PDB file of C-alpha atoms in Angstrom:
ATOM      1  CA  MET A   1       0.000   0.000   0.000  1.00 51.00           C
ATOM      2  CA  ASN A   2       1.093   3.532  -0.645  1.00 46.00           C
ATOM      3  CA  SER A   3      -0.219   6.944   0.286  1.00 46.00           C
ATOM      4  CA  GLN A   4      -2.655   6.947  -2.659  1.00 54.00           C
ATOM      5  CA  SER A   5      -4.208   3.594  -1.689  1.00 55.00           C
ATOM      6  CA  PHE A   6      -6.600   5.257   0.732  1.00 56.00           C
ATOM      7  CA  ASN A   7      -7.894   8.041  -1.529  1.00 55.00           C
ATOM      8  CA  ASN A   8     -11.650   8.199  -0.966  1.00 56.00           C
ATOM      9  CA  LYS A   9     -11.489   4.689   0.418  1.00 70.00           C
ATOM     10  CA  SER A  10     -12.797   3.286   3.648  1.00 82.00           C
ATOM     11  CA  TYR A  11     -13.578  -0.031   5.295  1.00 86.00           C
ATOM     12  CA  TYR A  12     -16.497  -0.340   2.870  1.00 84.00           C
ATOM     13  CA  TRP A  13     -14.325  -0.152  -0.260  1.00 81.00           C
ATOM     14  CA  LEU A  14     -11.144  -1.795   0.984  1.00 83.00           C
ATOM     15  CA  VAL A  15     -12.796  -4.678   2.854  1.00 86.00           C
ATOM     16  CA  ALA A  16     -16.586  -5.066   2.801  1.00 85.00           C
ATOM     17  CA  PHE A  17     -17.279  -4.582  -0.911  1.00 81.00           C
ATOM     18  CA  THR A  18     -14.438  -6.892  -1.852  1.00 80.00           C
ATOM     19  CA  ARG A  19     -15.532  -9.553   0.633  1.00 82.00           C
ATOM     20  CA  TYR A  20     -19.204  -9.655  -0.274  1.00 78.00           C
ATOM     21  CA  THR A  21     -18.555  -9.577  -4.025  1.00 79.00           C
ATOM     22  CA  THR A  22     -15.756 -12.160  -4.154  1.00 81.00           C
ATOM     23  CA  ASN A  23     -16.438 -14.151  -0.975  1.00 79.00           C
ATOM     24  CA  THR A  24     -12.736 -14.039  -0.039  1.00 82.00           C
ATOM     25  CA  GLN A  25     -10.847 -12.790   2.994  1.00 83.00           C
ATOM     26  CA  ASP A  26      -9.933  -9.134   3.036  1.00 85.00           C
ATOM     27  CA  PHE A  27      -6.362  -7.905   2.610  1.00 86.00           C
ATOM     28  CA  LEU A  28      -6.029  -6.733   6.218  1.00 89.00           C
ATOM     29  CA  THR A  29      -7.025 -10.091   7.707  1.00 89.00           C
ATOM     30  CA  ASN A  30      -4.519 -11.823   5.412  1.00 89.00           C
ATOM     31  CA  LEU A  31      -1.792  -9.300   6.235  1.00 89.00           C
ATOM     32  CA  LEU A  32      -2.331  -9.591   9.989  1.00 90.00           C
ATOM     33  CA  LEU A  33      -2.459 -13.378   9.934  1.00 90.00           C
ATOM     34  CA  LYS A  34       0.636 -13.701   7.752  1.00 93.00           C
ATOM     35  CA  ASN A  35       2.653 -11.373  10.013  1.00 92.00           C
ATOM     36  CA  PHE A  36       1.057 -12.105  13.375  1.00 91.00           C
ATOM     37  CA  GLU A  37       4.313 -12.790  15.244  1.00 92.00           C
ATOM     38  CA  LYS A  38       5.733  -9.439  14.069  1.00 90.00           C
ATOM     39  CA  LEU A  39       2.707  -7.313  14.983  1.00 91.00           C
ATOM     40  CA  PRO A  40       2.860  -4.691  17.700  1.00 90.00           C
ATOM     41  CA  VAL A  41       1.057  -5.987  20.798  1.00 90.00           C
ATOM     42  CA  SER A  42      -1.600  -3.269  20.495  1.00 89.00           C
ATOM     43  CA  VAL A  43      -2.533  -4.528  17.010  1.00 92.00           C
ATOM     44  CA  ALA A  44      -2.280  -8.228  17.854  1.00 91.00           C
ATOM     45  CA  MET A  45      -4.760  -7.705  20.687  1.00 92.00           C
ATOM     46  CA  LYS A  46      -7.288  -6.255  18.204  1.00 93.00           C
ATOM     47  CA  TYR A  47      -6.884  -9.042  15.614  1.00 91.00           C
ATOM     48  CA  SER A  48      -9.575 -11.458  16.820  1.00 91.00           C
ATOM     49  CA  GLU A  49     -12.070  -8.679  17.526  1.00 95.00           C
ATOM     50  CA  TYR A  50     -11.517  -7.253  14.042  1.00 94.00           C
ATOM     51  CA  THR A  51     -11.831 -10.594  12.239  1.00 92.00           C
ATOM     52  CA  LEU A  52     -14.958 -11.568  14.192  1.00 94.00           C
ATOM     53  CA  ASN A  53     -16.715  -8.264  13.514  1.00 95.00           C
ATOM     54  CA  SER A  54     -15.552  -8.117   9.911  1.00 92.00           C
ATOM     55  CA  ALA A  55     -16.764 -11.644   9.117  1.00 90.00           C
ATOM     56  CA  THR A  56     -20.099 -11.094  10.870  1.00 94.00           C
ATOM     57  CA  SER A  57     -20.605  -7.744   9.141  1.00 92.00           C
ATOM     58  CA  LEU A  58     -20.954  -9.513   5.788  1.00 89.00           C
ATOM     59  CA  HIS A  59     -24.580 -10.211   6.694  1.00 90.00           C
ATOM     60  CA  PHE A  60     -25.131  -6.448   6.799  1.00 91.00           C
ATOM     61  CA  TYR A  61     -24.107  -6.082   3.128  1.00 86.00           C
ATOM     62  CA  ARG A  62     -25.229  -9.278   1.385  1.00 82.00           C
ATOM     63  CA  ASN A  63     -28.818  -8.492   0.405  1.00 80.00           C
ATOM     64  CA  ALA A  64     -30.353  -5.811  -1.804  1.00 78.00           C
ATOM     65  CA  GLU A  65     -30.891  -3.663   1.305  1.00 82.00           C
ATOM     66  CA  TYR A  66     -28.690  -3.326   4.368  1.00 86.00           C
ATOM     67  CA  ASP A  67     -29.614  -5.754   7.150  1.00 90.00           C
ATOM     68  CA  TYR A  68     -29.578  -3.401  10.124  1.00 91.00           C
ATOM     69  CA  ASP A  69     -29.524  -6.310  12.583  1.00 95.00           C
ATOM     70  CA  TYR A  70     -25.812  -6.522  11.689  1.00 94.00           C
ATOM     71  CA  GLU A  71     -25.036  -2.804  11.517  1.00 94.00           C
ATOM     72  CA  ILE A  72     -23.199  -2.826  14.854  1.00 97.00           C
ATOM     73  CA  PHE A  73     -20.734  -5.411  13.486  1.00 97.00           C
ATOM     74  CA  ALA A  74     -20.078  -3.374  10.334  1.00 94.00           C
ATOM     75  CA  LYS A  75     -19.561  -0.214  12.365  1.00 96.00           C
ATOM     76  CA  LYS A  76     -17.210  -1.927  14.842  1.00 97.00           C
ATOM     77  CA  ALA A  77     -15.232  -3.647  12.056  1.00 95.00           C
ATOM     78  CA  SER A  78     -14.842  -0.294  10.307  1.00 94.00           C
ATOM     79  CA  GLU A  79     -13.636   1.402  13.502  1.00 96.00           C
ATOM     80  CA  LEU A  80     -11.156  -1.411  14.200  1.00 96.00           C
ATOM     81  CA  PHE A  81      -9.958  -1.328  10.586  1.00 94.00           C
ATOM     82  CA  ASP A  82      -9.144   2.379  10.915  1.00 95.00           C
ATOM     83  CA  LEU A  83      -7.503   1.879  14.313  1.00 96.00           C
ATOM     84  CA  ILE A  84      -5.330  -1.017  13.114  1.00 95.00           C
ATOM     85  CA  ILE A  85      -4.204   0.849   9.979  1.00 93.00           C
ATOM     86  CA  GLU A  86      -3.327   3.910  12.074  1.00 94.00           C
ATOM     87  CA  GLN A  87      -1.413   1.827  14.632  1.00 95.00           C
ATOM     88  CA  LEU A  88       0.526  -0.076  11.963  1.00 94.00           C
ATOM     89  CA  LEU A  89       1.495   3.107  10.133  1.00 94.00           C
ATOM     90  CA  THR A  90       2.442   4.842  13.385  1.00 95.00           C
ATOM     91  CA  GLU A  91       4.590   1.846  14.331  1.00 94.00           C
ATOM     92  CA  GLY A  92       6.203   1.995  10.881  1.00 93.00           C
ATOM     93  CA  THR A  93       7.099   5.637  11.457  1.00 93.00           C
ATOM     94  CA  VAL A  94       8.638   4.879  14.863  1.00 93.00           C
ATOM     95  CA  LEU A  95      10.633   1.925  13.512  1.00 91.00           C
ATOM     96  CA  SER A  96      11.954   3.861  10.527  1.00 91.00           C
ATOM     97  CA  GLN A  97      13.266   6.550  12.877  1.00 92.00           C
ATOM     98  CA  LYS A  98      14.865   3.963  15.191  1.00 93.00           C
ATOM     99  CA  LEU A  99      16.529   2.209  12.268  1.00 93.00           C
ATOM    100  CA  SER A 100      17.441   5.436  10.430  1.00 93.00           C
ATOM    101  CA  LEU A 101      15.484   4.352   7.353  1.00 92.00           C
ATOM    102  CA  PRO A 102      13.324   6.479   5.047  1.00 91.00           C
ATOM    103  CA  ASN A 103       9.933   7.095   6.632  1.00 91.00           C
ATOM    104  CA  LEU A 104       7.508   5.703   4.053  1.00 88.00           C
ATOM    105  CA  SER A 105       4.744   5.289   6.619  1.00 90.00           C
ATOM    106  CA  LYS A 106       4.481   8.987   7.441  1.00 92.00           C
ATOM    107  CA  SER A 107       3.001  10.142   4.123  1.00 90.00           C
ATOM    108  CA  THR A 108       0.697   7.123   3.990  1.00 90.00           C
ATOM    109  CA  LEU A 109      -0.526   7.830   7.524  1.00 92.00           C
ATOM    110  CA  GLU A 110      -1.077  11.518   6.732  1.00 92.00           C
ATOM    111  CA  ASN A 111      -2.987  10.599   3.576  1.00 89.00           C
ATOM    112  CA  PHE A 112      -5.066   8.007   5.435  1.00 89.00           C
ATOM    113  CA  LEU A 113      -5.959  10.428   8.244  1.00 91.00           C
ATOM    114  CA  GLY A 114      -6.825  13.173   5.755  1.00 89.00           C
ATOM    115  CA  ASN A 115      -9.092  10.893   3.770  1.00 86.00           C
ATOM    116  CA  LYS A 116     -10.657   9.576   6.955  1.00 87.00           C
ATOM    117  CA  LYS A 117     -11.437  13.125   8.070  1.00 87.00           C
ATOM    118  CA  ASN A 118     -12.885  14.088   4.674  1.00 84.00           C
ATOM    119  CA  TYR A 119     -14.974  10.941   4.162  1.00 81.00           C
ATOM    120  CA  ILE A 120     -18.643  11.872   3.930  1.00 78.00           C
ATOM    121  CA  GLY A 121     -20.851   9.734   6.143  1.00 81.00           C
ATOM    122  CA  PRO A 122     -20.125   6.544   8.077  1.00 87.00           C
ATOM    123  CA  ARG A 123     -16.989   4.755   6.854  1.00 88.00           C
ATOM    124  CA  PHE A 124     -18.710   1.375   6.805  1.00 89.00           C
ATOM    125  CA  LEU A 125     -21.034   2.626   4.037  1.00 85.00           C
ATOM    126  CA  SER A 126     -20.159   3.597   0.479  1.00 75.00           C
ATOM    127  CA  LEU A 127     -19.868   7.250  -0.488  1.00 66.00           C
ATOM    128  CA  GLU A 128     -22.139   6.636  -3.467  1.00 63.00           C
ATOM    129  CA  THR A 129     -25.087   5.278  -1.540  1.00 60.00           C
ATOM    130  CA  HIS A 130     -25.785   5.278   2.150  1.00 60.00           C
ATOM    131  CA  ASN A 131     -29.108   3.465   1.915  1.00 60.00           C
ATOM    132  CA  LYS A 132     -28.176   0.168   0.247  1.00 62.00           C
ATOM    133  CA  PRO A 133     -25.091  -1.793  -0.778  1.00 63.00           C
ATOM    134  CA  LEU A 134     -23.773  -1.439  -4.295  1.00 60.00           C
ATOM    135  CA  ARG A 135     -24.401  -4.617  -6.231  1.00 56.00           C
ATOM    136  CA  PRO A 136     -21.820  -6.261  -8.455  1.00 55.00           C
ATOM    137  CA  GLU A 137     -22.730  -6.688 -12.117  1.00 54.00           C
ATOM    138  CA  ARG A 138     -22.297 -10.455 -11.967  1.00 54.00           C
ATOM    139  CA  PRO A 139     -23.867 -12.913  -9.509  1.00 51.00           C
ATOM    140  CA  LEU A 140     -22.140 -13.529  -6.203  1.00 50.00           C
ATOM    141  CA  PRO A 141     -20.054 -16.736  -6.078  1.00 51.00           C
ATOM    142  CA  PHE A 142     -21.874 -18.327  -3.141  1.00 46.00           C
TER     143      PHE A 142
END
């Protein structure tokens, strides 16, 4: 990921839309699982809560209309997604300073925080429509 990866993006676009249209794990779950032993403790402690809420939130998005019985899971997964990204990028900044390496995380973190601040509406919903999920053009694979 680079600083442009988060432009006008949120949990909805980076995780939820991808998951409910392809029925695959999201990039953050894969990244955390693959690097679990290297994660900062603060992020590792959020891993199971994030994956549980993120997986359960799929029920919120799957139908033609949002299923508001699952809204709390989508909201929590979105909040944890933002928190984990911020913590990982902050840790990257700290480590680059300790190791005297170029600070690639700083611009990505600044871009992420700026886009988060400017996102219109709840970050677990799409910018295009807040009343129903966007549907893929082809049938879902499940």
